[in-house]
Coordinates of C-alpha atoms and ligand atoms in Angstrom, one line a residue:
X902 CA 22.1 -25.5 -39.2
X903 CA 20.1 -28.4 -37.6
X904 CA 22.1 -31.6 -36.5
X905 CA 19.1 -33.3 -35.3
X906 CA 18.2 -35.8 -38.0
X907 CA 21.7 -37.1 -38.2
X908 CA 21.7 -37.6 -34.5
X909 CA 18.1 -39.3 -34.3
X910 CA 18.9 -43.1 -33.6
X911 CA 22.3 -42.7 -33.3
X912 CA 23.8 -43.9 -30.0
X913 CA 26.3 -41.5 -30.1
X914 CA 26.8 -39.3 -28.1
X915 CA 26.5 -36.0 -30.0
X916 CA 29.1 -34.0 -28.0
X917 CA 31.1 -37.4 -28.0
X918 CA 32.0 -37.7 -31.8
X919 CA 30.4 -35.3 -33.4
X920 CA 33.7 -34.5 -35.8
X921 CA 33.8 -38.0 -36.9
X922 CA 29.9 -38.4 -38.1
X923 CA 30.3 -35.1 -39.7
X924 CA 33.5 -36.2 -41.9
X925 CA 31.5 -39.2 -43.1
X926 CA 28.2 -37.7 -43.9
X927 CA 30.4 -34.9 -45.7
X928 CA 32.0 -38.2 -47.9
X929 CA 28.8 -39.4 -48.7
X930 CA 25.7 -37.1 -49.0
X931 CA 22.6 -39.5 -49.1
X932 CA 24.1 -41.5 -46.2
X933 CA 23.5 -41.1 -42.2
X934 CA 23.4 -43.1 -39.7
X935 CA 19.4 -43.1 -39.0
X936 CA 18.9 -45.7 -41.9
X937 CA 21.8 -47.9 -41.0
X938 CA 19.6 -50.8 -39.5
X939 CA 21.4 -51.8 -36.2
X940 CA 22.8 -55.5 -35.6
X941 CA 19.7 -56.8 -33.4
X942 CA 17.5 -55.3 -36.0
X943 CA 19.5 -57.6 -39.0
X944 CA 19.5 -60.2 -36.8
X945 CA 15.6 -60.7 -36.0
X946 CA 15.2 -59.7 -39.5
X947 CA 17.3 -63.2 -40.1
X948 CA 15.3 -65.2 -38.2
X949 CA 12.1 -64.1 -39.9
X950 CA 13.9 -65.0 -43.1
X951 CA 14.8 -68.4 -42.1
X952 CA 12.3 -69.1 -39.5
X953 CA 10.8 -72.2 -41.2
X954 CA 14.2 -73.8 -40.9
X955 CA 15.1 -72.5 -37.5
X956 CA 12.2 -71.2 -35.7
X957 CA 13.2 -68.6 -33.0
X958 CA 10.1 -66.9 -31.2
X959 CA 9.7 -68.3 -27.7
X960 CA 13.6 -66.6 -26.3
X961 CA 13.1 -63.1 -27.7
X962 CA 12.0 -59.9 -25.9
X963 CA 8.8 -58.7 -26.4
X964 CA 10.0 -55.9 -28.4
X965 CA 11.8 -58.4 -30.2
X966 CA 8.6 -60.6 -30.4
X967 CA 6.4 -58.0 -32.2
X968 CA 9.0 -57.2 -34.3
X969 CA 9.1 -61.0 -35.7
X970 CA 4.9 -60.9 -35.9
X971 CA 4.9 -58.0 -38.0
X972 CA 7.7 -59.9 -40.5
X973 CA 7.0 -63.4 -40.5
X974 CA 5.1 -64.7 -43.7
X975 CA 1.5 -65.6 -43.1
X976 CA 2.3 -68.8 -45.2
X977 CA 4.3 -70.3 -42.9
X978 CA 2.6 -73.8 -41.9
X979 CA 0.2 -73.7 -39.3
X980 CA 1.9 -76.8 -37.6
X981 CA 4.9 -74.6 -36.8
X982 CA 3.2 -71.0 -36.2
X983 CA 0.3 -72.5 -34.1
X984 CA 1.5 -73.5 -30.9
X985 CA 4.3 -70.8 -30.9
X986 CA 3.5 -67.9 -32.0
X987 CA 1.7 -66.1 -29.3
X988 CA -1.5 -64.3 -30.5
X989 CA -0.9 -60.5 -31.9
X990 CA -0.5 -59.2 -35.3
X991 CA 0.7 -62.4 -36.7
X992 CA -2.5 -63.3 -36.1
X993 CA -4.2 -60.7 -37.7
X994 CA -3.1 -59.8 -40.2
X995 CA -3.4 -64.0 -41.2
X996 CA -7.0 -63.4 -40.5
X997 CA -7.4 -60.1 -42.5
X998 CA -5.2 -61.7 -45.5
X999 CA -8.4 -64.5 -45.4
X1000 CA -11.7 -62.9 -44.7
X1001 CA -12.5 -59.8 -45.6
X1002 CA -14.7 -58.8 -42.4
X1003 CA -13.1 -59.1 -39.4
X1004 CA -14.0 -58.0 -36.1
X1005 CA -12.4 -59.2 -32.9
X1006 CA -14.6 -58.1 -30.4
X1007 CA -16.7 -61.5 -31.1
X1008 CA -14.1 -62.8 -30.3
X1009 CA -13.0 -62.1 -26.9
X1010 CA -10.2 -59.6 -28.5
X1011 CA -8.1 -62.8 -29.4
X1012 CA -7.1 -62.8 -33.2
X1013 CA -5.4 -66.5 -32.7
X1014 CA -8.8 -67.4 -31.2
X1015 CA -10.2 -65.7 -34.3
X1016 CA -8.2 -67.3 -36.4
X1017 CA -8.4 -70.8 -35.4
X1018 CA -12.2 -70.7 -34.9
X1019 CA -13.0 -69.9 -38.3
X1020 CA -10.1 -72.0 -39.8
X1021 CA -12.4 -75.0 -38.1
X1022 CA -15.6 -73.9 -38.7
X1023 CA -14.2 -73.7 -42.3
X1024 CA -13.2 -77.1 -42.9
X1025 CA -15.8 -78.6 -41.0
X1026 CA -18.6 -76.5 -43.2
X1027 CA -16.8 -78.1 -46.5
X1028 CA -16.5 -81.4 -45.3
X1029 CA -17.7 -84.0 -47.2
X1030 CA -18.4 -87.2 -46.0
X1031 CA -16.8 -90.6 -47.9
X1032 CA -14.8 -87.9 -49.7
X1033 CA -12.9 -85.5 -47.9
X1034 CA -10.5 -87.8 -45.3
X1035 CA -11.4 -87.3 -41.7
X1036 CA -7.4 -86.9 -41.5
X1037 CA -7.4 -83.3 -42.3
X1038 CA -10.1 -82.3 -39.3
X1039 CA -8.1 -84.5 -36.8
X1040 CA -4.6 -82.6 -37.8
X1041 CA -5.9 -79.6 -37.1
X1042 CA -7.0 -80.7 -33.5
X1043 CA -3.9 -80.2 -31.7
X1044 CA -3.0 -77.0 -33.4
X1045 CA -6.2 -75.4 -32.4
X1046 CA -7.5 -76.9 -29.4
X1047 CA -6.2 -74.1 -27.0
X1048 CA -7.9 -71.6 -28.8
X1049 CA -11.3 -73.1 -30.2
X1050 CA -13.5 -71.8 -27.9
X1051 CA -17.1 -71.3 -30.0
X1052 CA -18.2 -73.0 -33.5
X1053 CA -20.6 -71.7 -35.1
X1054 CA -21.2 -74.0 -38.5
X1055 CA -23.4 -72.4 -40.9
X1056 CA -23.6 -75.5 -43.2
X1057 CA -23.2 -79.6 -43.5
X1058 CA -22.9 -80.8 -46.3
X1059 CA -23.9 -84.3 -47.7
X1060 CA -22.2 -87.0 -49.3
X1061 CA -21.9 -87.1 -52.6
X1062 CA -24.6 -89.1 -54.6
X1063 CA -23.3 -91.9 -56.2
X1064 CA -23.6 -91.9 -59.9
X1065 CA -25.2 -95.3 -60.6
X1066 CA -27.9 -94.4 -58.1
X1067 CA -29.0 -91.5 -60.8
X1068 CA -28.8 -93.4 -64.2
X1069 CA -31.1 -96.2 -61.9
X1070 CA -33.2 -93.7 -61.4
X1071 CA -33.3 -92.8 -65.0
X1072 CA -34.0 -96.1 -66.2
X1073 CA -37.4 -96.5 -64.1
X1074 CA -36.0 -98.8 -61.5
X1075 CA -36.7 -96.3 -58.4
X1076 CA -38.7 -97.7 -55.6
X1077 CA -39.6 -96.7 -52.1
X1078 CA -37.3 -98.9 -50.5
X1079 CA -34.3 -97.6 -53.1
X1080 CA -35.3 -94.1 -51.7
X1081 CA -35.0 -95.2 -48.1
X1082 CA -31.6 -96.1 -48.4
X1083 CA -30.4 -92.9 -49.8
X1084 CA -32.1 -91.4 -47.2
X1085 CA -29.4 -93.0 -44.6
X1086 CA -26.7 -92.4 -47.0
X1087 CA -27.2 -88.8 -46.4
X1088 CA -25.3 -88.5 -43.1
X1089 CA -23.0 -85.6 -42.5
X1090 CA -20.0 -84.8 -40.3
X1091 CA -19.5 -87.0 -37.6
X1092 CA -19.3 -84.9 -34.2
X1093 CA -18.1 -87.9 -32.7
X1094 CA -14.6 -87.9 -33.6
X1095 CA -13.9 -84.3 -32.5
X1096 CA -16.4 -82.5 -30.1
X1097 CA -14.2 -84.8 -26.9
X1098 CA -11.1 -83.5 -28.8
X1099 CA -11.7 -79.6 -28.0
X1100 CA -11.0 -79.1 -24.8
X1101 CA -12.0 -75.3 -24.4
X1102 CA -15.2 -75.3 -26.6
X1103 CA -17.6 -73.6 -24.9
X1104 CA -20.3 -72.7 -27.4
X1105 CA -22.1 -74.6 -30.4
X1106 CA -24.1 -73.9 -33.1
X1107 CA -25.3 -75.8 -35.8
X1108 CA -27.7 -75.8 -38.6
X1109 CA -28.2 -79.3 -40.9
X1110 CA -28.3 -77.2 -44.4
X1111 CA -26.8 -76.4 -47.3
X1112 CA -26.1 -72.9 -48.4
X1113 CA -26.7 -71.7 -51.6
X1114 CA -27.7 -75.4 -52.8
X1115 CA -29.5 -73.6 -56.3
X1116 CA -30.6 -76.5 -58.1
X1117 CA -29.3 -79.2 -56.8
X1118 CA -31.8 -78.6 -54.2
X1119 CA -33.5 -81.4 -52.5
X1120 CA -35.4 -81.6 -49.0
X1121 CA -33.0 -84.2 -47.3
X1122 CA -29.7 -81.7 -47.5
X1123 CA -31.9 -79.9 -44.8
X1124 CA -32.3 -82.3 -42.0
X1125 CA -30.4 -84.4 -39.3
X1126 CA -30.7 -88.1 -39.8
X1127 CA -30.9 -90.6 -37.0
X1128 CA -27.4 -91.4 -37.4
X1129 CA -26.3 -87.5 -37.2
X1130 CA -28.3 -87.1 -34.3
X1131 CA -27.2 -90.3 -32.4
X1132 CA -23.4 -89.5 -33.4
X1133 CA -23.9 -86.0 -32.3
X1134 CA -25.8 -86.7 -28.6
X1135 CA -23.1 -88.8 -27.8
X1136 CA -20.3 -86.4 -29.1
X1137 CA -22.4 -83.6 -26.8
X1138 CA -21.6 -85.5 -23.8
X1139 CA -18.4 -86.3 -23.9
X1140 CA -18.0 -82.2 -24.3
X1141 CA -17.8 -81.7 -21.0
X1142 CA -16.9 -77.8 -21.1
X1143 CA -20.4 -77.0 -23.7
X1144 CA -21.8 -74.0 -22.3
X1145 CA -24.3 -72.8 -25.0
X1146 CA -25.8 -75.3 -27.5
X1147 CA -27.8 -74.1 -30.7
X1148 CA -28.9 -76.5 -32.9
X1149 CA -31.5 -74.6 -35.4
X1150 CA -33.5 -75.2 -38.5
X1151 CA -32.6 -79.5 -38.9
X1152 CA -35.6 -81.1 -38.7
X1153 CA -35.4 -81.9 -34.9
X1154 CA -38.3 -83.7 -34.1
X1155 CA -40.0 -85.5 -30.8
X1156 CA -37.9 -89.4 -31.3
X1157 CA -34.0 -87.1 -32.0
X1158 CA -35.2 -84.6 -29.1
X1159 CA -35.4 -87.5 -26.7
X1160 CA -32.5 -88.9 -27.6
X1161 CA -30.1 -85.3 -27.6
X1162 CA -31.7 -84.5 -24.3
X1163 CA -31.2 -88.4 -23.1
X1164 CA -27.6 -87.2 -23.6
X1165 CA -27.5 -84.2 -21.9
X1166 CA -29.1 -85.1 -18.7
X1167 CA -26.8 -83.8 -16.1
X1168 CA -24.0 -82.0 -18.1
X1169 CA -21.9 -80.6 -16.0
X1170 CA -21.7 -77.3 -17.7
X1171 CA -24.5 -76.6 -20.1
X1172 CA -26.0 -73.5 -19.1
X1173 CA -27.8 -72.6 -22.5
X1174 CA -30.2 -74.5 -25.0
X1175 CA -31.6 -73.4 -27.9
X1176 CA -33.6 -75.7 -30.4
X1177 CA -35.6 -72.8 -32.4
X1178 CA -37.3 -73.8 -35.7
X1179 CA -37.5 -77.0 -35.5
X1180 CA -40.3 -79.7 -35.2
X1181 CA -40.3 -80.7 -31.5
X1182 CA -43.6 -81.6 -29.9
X1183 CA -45.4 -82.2 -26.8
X1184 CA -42.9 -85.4 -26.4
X1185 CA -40.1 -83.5 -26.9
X1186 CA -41.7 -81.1 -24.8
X1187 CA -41.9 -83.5 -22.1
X1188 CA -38.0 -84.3 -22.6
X1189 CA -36.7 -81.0 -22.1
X1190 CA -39.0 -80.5 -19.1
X1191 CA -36.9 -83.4 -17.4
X1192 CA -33.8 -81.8 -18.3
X1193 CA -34.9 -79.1 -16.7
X1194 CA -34.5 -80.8 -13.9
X1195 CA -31.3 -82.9 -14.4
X1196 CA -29.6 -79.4 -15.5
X1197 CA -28.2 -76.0 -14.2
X1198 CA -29.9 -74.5 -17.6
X1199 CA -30.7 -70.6 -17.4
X1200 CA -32.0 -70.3 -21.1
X1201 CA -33.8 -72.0 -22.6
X1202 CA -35.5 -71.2 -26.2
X1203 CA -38.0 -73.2 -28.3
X1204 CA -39.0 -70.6 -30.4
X1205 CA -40.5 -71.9 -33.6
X1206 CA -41.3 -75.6 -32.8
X1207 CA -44.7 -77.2 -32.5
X1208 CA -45.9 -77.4 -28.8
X1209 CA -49.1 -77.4 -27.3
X1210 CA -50.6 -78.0 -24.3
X1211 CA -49.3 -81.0 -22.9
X1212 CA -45.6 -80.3 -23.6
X1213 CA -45.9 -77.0 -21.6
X1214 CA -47.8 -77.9 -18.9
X1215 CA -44.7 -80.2 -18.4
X1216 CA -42.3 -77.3 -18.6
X1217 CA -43.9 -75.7 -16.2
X1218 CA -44.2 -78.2 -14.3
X1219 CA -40.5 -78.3 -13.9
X1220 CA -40.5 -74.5 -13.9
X1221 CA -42.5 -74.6 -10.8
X1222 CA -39.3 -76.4 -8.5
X1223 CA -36.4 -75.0 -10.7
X1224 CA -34.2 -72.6 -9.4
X1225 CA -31.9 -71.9 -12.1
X1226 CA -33.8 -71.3 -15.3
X1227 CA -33.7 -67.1 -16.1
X1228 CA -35.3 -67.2 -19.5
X1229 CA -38.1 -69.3 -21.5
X1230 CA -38.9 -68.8 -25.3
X1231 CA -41.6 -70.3 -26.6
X1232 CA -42.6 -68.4 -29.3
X1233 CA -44.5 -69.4 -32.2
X1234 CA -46.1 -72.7 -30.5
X1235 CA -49.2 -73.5 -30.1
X1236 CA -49.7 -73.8 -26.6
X1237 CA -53.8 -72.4 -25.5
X1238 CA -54.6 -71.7 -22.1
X1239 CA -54.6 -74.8 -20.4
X1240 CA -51.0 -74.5 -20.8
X1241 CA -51.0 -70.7 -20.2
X1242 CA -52.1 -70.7 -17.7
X1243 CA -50.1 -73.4 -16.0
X1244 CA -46.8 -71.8 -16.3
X1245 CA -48.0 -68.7 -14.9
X1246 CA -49.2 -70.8 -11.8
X1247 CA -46.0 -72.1 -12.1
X1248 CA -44.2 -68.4 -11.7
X1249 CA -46.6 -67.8 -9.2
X1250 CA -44.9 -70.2 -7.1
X1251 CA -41.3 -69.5 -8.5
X1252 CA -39.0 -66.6 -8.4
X1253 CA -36.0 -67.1 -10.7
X1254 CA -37.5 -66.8 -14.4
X1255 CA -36.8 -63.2 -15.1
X1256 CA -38.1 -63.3 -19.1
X1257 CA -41.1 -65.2 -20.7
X1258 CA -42.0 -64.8 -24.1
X1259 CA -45.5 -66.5 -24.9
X1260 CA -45.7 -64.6 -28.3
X1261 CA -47.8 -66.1 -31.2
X1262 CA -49.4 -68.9 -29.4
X1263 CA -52.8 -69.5 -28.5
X1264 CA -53.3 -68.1 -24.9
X1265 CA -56.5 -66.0 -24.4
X1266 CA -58.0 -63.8 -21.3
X1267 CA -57.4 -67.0 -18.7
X1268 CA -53.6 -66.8 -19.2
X1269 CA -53.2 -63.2 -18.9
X1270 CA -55.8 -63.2 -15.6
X1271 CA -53.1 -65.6 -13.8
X1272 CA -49.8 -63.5 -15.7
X1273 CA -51.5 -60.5 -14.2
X1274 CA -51.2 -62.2 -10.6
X1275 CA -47.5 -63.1 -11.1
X1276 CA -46.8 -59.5 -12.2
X1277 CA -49.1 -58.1 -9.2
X1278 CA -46.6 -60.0 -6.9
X1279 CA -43.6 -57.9 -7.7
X1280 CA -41.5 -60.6 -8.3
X1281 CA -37.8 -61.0 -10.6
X1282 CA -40.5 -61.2 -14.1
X1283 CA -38.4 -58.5 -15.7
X1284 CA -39.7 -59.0 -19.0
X1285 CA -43.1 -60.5 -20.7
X1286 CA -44.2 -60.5 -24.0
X1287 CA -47.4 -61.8 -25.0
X1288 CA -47.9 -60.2 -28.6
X1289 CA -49.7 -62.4 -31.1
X1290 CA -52.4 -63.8 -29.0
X1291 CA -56.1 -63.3 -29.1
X1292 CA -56.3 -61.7 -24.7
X1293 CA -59.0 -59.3 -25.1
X1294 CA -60.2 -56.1 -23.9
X1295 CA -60.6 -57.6 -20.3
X1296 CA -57.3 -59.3 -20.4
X1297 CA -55.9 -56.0 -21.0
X1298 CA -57.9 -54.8 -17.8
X1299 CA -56.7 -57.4 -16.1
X1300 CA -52.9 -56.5 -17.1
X1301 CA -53.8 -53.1 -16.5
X1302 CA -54.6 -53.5 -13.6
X1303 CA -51.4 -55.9 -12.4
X1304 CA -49.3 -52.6 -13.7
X1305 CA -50.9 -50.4 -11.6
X1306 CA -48.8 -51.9 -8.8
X1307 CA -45.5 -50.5 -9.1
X1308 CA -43.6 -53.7 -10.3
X1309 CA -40.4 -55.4 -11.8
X1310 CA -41.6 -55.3 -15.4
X1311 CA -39.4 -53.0 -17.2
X1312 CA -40.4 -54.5 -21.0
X1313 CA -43.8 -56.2 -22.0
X1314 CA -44.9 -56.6 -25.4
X1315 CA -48.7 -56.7 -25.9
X1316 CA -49.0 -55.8 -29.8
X1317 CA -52.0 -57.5 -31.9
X1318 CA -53.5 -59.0 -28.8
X1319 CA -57.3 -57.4 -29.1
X1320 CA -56.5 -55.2 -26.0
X1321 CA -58.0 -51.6 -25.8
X1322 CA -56.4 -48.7 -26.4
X1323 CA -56.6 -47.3 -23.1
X1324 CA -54.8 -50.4 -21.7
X1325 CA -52.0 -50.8 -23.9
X1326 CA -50.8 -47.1 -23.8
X1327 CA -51.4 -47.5 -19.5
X1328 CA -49.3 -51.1 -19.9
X1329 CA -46.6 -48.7 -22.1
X1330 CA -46.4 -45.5 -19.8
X1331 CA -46.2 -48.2 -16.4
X1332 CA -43.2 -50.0 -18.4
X1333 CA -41.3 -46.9 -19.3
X1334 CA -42.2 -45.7 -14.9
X1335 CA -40.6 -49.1 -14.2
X1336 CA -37.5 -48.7 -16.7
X1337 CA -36.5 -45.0 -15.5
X1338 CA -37.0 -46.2 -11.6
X1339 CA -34.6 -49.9 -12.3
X1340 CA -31.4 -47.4 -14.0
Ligands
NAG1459 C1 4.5 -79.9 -40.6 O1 3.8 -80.7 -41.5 C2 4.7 -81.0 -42.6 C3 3.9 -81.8 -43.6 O2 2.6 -81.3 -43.8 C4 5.9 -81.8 -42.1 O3 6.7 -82.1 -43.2 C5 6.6 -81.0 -41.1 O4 7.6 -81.8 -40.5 C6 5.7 -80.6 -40.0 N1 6.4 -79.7 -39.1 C7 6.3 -79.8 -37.7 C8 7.0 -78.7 -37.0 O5 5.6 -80.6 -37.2
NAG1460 C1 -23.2 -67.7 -36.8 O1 -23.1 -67.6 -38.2 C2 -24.2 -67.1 -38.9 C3 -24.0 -67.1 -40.4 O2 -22.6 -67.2 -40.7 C4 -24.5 -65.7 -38.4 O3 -25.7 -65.1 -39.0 C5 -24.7 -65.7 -36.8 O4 -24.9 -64.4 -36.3 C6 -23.5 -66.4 -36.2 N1 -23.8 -66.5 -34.8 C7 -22.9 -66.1 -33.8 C8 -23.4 -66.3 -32.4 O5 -21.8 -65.7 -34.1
NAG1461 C1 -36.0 -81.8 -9.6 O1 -37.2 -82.3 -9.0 C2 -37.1 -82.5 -7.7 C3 -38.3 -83.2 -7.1 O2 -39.4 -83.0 -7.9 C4 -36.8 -81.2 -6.9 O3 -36.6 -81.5 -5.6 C5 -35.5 -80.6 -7.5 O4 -35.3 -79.4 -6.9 C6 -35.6 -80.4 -9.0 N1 -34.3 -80.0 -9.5 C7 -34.2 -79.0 -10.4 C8 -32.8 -78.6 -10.8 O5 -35.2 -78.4 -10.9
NAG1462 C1 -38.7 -72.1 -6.4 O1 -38.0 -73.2 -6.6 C2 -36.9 -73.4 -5.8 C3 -36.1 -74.6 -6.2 O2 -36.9 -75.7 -6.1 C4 -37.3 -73.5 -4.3 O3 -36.1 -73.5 -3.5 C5 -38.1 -72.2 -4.0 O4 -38.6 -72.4 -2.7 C6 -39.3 -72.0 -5.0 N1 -40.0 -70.8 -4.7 C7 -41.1 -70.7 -4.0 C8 -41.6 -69.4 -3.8 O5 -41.7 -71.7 -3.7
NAG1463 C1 -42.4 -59.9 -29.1 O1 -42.7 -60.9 -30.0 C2 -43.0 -60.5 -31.3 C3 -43.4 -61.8 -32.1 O2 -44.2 -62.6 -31.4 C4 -41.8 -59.8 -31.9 O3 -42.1 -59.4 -33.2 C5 -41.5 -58.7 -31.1 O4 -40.3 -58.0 -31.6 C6 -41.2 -59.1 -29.6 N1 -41.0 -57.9 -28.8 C7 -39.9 -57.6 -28.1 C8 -39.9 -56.4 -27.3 O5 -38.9 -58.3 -28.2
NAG1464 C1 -46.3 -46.1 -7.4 O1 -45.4 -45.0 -7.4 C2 -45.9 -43.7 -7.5 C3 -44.8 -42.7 -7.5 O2 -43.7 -43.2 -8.2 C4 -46.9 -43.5 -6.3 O3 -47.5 -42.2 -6.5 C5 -47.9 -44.6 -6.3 O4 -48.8 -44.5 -5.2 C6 -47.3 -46.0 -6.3 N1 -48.3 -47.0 -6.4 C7 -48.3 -48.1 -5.6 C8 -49.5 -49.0 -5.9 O5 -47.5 -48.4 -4.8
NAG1465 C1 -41.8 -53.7 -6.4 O1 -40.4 -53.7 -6.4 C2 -39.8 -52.5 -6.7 C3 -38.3 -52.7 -6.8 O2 -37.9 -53.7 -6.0 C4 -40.1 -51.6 -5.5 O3 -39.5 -50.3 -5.7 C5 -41.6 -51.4 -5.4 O4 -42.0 -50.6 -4.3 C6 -42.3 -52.8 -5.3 N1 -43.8 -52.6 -5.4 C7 -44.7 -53.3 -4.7 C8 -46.1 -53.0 -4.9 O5 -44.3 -54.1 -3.9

């Protein structure tokens, strides 16, 4: 006869009392002593029960500790749970109760940090300005600062329109001016009153758009107005711990480029800058060249905007005595040769920038003569891509050529250029040489 599962949990000793546990499970048969819970065990479960009243977390064991995570009610208000209940499966499962995907690797393996992030970027996405009180983003500040490390906002929404405006409309009394003023009443989330608030943040992204607008569609719920953009440059520098800043697809053009970067001169920390799909220009161009100087940035990414010549003759200008930048995307500019070939003169003379993409501009045979110079040199260029330009069959030869020489370049992209055949598969079979030799 097995005595073990009456004697699992017990702290009896078995050779102790073993008469006396016998007698009682002989009284009653569906009773042992496994499922009797013991005292500590009632206790914490006690505290769970009444923990809005008398909240008990901070003197327990860590046993003890997990125990009350796994119990406590993810209702509880976040003004108690947030600064007390250290991160673990509290945490999770209050994030896994609320969004359906959930992976905590993006999120430095922290589920508070997952928690609060989202909670933010939540209210902040359906904030609406005149309507929803500024009160219920400022609450949360104090609750979440400690763990708010990234925001990534995926919408802003406008104010709502007034009605009157509408039934003016309706009546015929619209005019340009009219139009102009609820142009500036579009202005979203103010930045200002919370970006010096968060202590930790360390990345931003935003986009000045609606989601899933269907037909209340109009053109202004997808840009940055002057006020947004002055409210925000200000807000970016008092952030003194911004690391990454990503501000995409709002309308950014040359006069709020200025003024963002005007802002950002000298940040003590920002390390990454990303303004893809947006309208900057040659003057914007010119702005970000300067910060390229008044900053420690080591990305930088205009993919998507509209600069030519000018503006990146003035990037490379700053390229040319920069020690810090690793990485330049332009992309889908227009920049021809003149500017080309001025930031690869500029890498000729510079050994920090490890990846250049120059894809879909206008850069012909010129360009790639100079690029092929840099890349001769052996220097840190680790990666090139210069797909989507018209370089030729003797640009190829020219890259070719620069290959040949046992190099740093482990990834170059020279799809839909005009190249020969021969060149492109020599480019490819030198890359994958310089790949196996760099593991
Ligand atoms: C939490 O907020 C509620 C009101 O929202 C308030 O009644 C309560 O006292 C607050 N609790 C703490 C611990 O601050
Ligand atoms: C930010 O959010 C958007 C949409 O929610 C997503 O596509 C994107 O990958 C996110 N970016 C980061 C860095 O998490
Ligand atoms: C900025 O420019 C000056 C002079 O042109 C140069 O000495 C300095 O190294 C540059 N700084 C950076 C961070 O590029
Ligand atoms: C590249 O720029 C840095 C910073 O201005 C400078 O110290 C370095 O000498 C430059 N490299 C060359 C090869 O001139
Ligand atoms: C190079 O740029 C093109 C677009 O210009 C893009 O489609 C392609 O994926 C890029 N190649 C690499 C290796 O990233
Ligand atoms: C490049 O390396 C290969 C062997 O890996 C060698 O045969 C060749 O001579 C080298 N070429 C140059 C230009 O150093
Ligand atoms: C280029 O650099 C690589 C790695 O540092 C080295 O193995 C190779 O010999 C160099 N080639 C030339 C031509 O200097």
């Amino acid at each position: 006869m097995s005595r073990s599962p009456y004697l699992q949990g017990a702290t009896i000793n078995p050779a102790e009392d073993f008469r006396r546990m016998r007698r009682i499970v002989a009284e009653d048969l569906d009773w042992t002593l496994v499922i009797v819970p013991c005292l500590s065990k009632l206790c914490l479960q006690s505290f769970i029960r009444n923990f809005e009243e008398k909240p008990i977390f901070e003197e327990l064991s860590p046993t003890q500790r997990d125990f009350v995570q796994e119990g406590l009610s993810t209702s509880l208000p976040l003004n108690l749970t947030a600064n007390l209940i250290s991160d673990g499966v509290f945490w999770k499962r209050c994030c896994e109760e609320r969004w359906d995907l959930c992976d905590v690797s993006h999120y430095g393996h922290s589920w508070k940090r997952m928690f609060f992030e989202r909670h933010m970027e939540n209210i902040i996405e359906l904030f609406i300005p005149y309507s929803t009180e500024e009160k219920t983003v400022l609450e949360m500040v104090p609750l979440c600062k400690n763990y708010v490390k990234r925001l990534n906002i995926s919408q802003l929404l406008p104010p709502i329109r007034e009605p009157e405006g509408e039934e003016e409309d309706e009546l015929g009394l619209d005019s340009p001016y009219q139009n102009e003023n609820e142009g500036q009443s579009m202005d979203h989330f103010n930045f200002k009153i919370l970006l010096s608030k968060l202590t930790n943040l360390e990345e931003l992204h935003l986009v000045y758009k609606v989601n899933q607008c269907g037909m209340n569609f109009e053109w202004q719920m997808f840009e940055m107005t002057d006020k947004d953009c002055k409210s925000l440059a200000s807000a970016l520098k008092s952030c003194k711990t911004l690391k990454i800043l990503r501000l995409h697809e709002s309308h950014i053009e040359d006069k709020k480029c200025l003024l963002l970067v005007k802002h950002l001169l000298d940040h003590p920390s920002l390390r990454e800058l990303d303004f893809s799909h947006n309208l900057i220009g040659d003057k914007g161009a010119r702005a970000v060249a300067k910060l390229l100087n008044k900053s420690q940035l080591e990305t930088l990414n205009l993919y998507d905007n509209d600069i030519r010549d000018h503006g990146a003759k003035a990037l490379a200008h700053a390229l040319a005595k920069n020690p810090t930048l690793q990485s330049l995307n332009l992309r889908l500019n227009r920049v021809g040769d003149e500017g080309g070939q001025a930031i690869a003169n500029a890498l000729l003379n510079n050994k920090t920038l490890s990846h250049l993409h120059l894809g879909a501009n206008k850069v012909t045979e010129p360009t790639v003569i100079t690029l092929a110079k840099v890349i001769a040199q052996n220097n840190t260029l680790k990666s090139i891509n210069i797909s989507c330009n018209c370089l030729g069959e003797d640009g190829g030869k020219a890259l070719e050529e620069a290959m040949s020489y046992n190099t740093s370049i482990t990834e170059c992209d020279v799809c839909l250029t005009g190249m020969g055949e021969q060149s492109v598969s020599f480019i490819n079979q030198a890359v994958w040489t310089n790949k196996k030799n760099a593991i």
